[in-house]
Coordinates of C-alpha atoms and ligand atoms in Angstrom, one line a residue:
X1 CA 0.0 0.0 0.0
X2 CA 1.1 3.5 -0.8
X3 CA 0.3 6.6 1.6
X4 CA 0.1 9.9 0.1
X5 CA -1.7 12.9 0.8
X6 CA -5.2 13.1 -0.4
X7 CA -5.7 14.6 -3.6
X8 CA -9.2 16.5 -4.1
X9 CA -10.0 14.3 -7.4
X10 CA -9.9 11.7 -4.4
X11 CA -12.9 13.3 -2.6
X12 CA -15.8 10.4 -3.9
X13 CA -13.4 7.3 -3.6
X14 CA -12.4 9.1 0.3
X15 CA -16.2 9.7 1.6
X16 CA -16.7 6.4 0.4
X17 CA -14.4 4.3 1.9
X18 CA -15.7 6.8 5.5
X19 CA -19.1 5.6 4.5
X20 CA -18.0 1.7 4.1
X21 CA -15.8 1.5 7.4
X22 CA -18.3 3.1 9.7
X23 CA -16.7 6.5 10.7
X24 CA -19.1 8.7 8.6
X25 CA -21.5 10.7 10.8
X26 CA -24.4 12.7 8.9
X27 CA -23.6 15.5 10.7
X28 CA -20.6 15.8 9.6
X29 CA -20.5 17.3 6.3
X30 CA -17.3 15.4 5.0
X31 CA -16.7 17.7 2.0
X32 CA -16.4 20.7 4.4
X33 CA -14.2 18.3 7.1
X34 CA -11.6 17.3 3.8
X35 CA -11.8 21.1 2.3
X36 CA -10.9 22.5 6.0
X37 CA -8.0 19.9 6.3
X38 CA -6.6 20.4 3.1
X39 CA -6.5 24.1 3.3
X40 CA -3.7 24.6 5.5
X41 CA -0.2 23.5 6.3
X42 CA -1.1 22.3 9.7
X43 CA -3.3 19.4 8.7
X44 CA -4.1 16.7 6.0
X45 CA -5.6 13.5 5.1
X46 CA -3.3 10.5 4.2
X47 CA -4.8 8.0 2.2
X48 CA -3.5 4.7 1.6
X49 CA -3.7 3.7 -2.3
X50 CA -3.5 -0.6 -3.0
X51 CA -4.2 -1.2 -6.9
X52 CA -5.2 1.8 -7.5
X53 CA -8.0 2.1 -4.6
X54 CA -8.0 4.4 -1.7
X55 CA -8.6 1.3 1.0
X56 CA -7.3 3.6 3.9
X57 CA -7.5 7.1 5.3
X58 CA -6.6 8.8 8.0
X59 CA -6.8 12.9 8.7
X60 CA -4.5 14.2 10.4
X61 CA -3.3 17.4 12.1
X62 CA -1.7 19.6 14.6
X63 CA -2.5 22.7 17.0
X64 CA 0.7 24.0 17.7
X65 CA 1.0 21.5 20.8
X66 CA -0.7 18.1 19.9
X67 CA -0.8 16.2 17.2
X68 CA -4.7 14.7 16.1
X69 CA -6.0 11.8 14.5
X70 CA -9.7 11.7 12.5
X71 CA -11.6 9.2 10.3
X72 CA -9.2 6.9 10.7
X73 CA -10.1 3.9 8.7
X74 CA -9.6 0.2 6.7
X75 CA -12.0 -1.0 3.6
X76 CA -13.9 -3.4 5.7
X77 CA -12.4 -5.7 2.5
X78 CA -9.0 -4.9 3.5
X79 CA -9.2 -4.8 7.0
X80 CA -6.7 -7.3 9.5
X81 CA -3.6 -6.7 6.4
X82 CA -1.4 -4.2 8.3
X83 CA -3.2 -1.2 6.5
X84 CA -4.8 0.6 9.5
X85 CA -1.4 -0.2 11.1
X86 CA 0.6 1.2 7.9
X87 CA -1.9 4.7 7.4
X88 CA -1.4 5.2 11.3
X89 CA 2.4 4.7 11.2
X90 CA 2.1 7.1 8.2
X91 CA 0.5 9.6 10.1
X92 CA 2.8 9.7 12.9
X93 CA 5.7 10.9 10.4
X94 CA 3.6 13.0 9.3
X95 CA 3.3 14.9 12.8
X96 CA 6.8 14.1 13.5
X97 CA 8.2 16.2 10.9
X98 CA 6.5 19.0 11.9
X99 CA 8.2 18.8 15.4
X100 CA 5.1 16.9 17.5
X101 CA 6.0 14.6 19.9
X102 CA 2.0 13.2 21.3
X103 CA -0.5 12.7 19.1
X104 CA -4.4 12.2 20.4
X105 CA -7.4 10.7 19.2
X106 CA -10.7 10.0 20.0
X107 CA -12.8 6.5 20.3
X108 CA -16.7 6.8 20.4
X109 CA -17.9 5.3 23.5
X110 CA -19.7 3.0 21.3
X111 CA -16.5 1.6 19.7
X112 CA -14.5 0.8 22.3
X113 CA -13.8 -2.5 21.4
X114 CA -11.2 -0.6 18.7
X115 CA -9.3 0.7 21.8
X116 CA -7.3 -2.6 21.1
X117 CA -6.4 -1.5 17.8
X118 CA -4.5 1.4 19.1
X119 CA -2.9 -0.1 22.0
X120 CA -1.4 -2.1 19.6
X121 CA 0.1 0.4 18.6
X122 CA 1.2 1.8 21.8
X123 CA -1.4 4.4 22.5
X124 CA -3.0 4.8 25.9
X125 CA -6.0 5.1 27.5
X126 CA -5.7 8.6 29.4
X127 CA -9.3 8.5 31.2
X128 CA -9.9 11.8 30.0
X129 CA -13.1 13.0 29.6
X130 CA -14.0 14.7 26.0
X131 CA -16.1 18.0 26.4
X132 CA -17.6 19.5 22.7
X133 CA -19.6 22.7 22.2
X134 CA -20.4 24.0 18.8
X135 CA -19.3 27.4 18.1
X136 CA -20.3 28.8 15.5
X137 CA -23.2 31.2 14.3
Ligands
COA1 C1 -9.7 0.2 13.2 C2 -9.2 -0.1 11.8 C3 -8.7 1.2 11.2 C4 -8.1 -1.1 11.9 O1 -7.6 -1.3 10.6 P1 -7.0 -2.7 10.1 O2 -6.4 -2.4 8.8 O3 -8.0 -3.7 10.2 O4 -5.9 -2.9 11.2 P2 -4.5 -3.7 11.1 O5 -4.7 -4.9 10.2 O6 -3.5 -2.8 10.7 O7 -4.4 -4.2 12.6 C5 -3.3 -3.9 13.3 C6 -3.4 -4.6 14.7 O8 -4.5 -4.2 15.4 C7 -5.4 -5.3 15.6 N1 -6.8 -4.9 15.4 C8 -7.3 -4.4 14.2 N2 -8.5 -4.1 14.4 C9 -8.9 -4.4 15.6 C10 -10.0 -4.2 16.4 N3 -11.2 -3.7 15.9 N4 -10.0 -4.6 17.7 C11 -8.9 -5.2 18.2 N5 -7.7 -5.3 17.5 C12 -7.7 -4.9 16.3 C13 -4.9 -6.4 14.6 O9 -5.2 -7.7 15.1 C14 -3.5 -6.1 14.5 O10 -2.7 -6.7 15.5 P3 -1.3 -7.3 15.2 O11 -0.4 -6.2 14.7 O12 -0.9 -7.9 16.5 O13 -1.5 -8.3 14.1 C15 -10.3 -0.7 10.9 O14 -10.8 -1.9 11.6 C16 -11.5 0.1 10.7 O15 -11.5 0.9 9.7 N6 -12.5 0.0 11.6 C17 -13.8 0.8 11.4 C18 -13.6 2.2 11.6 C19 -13.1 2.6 13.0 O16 -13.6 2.1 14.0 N7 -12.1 3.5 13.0 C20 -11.5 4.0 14.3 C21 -12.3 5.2 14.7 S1 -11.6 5.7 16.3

């Protein structure tokens, strides 16, 4: 598999493969979520590219003192290959290039069975509690 930065003629194949693994949310417009993570320097979405096929994503970005995951995600065809464990790696570099040291992500309480995923991978379970208010107009 090859990980790359999303291109925007990858929008479709992207949503899709969101739709397919689960981590799409309908009130989450996902053509404003790629636009606003494209736009700037300090984030991105990685896809990972097999034949030809985006078959993982991951968006990625950082604040200024954390590094953050999103829509991380496998082709449910693909899935237990390495991939998520390849885009994830991927995205790490990504942060570490730009000088970030922690990276953070969130797991929907009803997912938590995923939280083994990422402990693979050496993440931890902080027992912090994730507080969300919409701001705008
Ligand atoms: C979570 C997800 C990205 C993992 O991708 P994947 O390509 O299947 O994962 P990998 O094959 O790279 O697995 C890496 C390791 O994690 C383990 N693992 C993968 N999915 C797991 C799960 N759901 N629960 C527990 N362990 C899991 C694998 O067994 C593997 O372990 P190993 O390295 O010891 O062999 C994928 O299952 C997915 O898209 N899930 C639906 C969307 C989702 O829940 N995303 C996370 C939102 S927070």
């Amino acid at each position: 598999m090859i990980c790359r930065e999303m291109r925007l003629s990858d929008q479709d194949a992207v949503i899709a493969l969101w739709k397919a693994a689960g981590v799409f949310r309908e009130w989450n417009d996902p053509v404003r979520d790629i636009a606003k993570a494209l736009e700037g320097e300090h984030s991105t979405v990685l896809v990972g590219e097999l034949d030809g096929m985006i078959v993982a994503s991951i968006m990625c970005g950082e604040d200024g003192h954390r590094g953050w995951f999103y829509y991380v995600s496998t082709h449910p065809d693909h899935q237990g290959k390495g991939l998520g464990k390849a885009i994830t790696a991927a995205a790490e570099n990504w942060l570490r290039e730009r000088g970030i040291w922690k990276v953070n992500l969130l797991v929907r309480g009803g997912n938590s069975q995923v939280a083994s995923f990422y402990e693979a991978q050496g993440y931890k379970n902080t027992q912090s509690i994730c507080l969300q208010k919409v701001i705008e107009p």
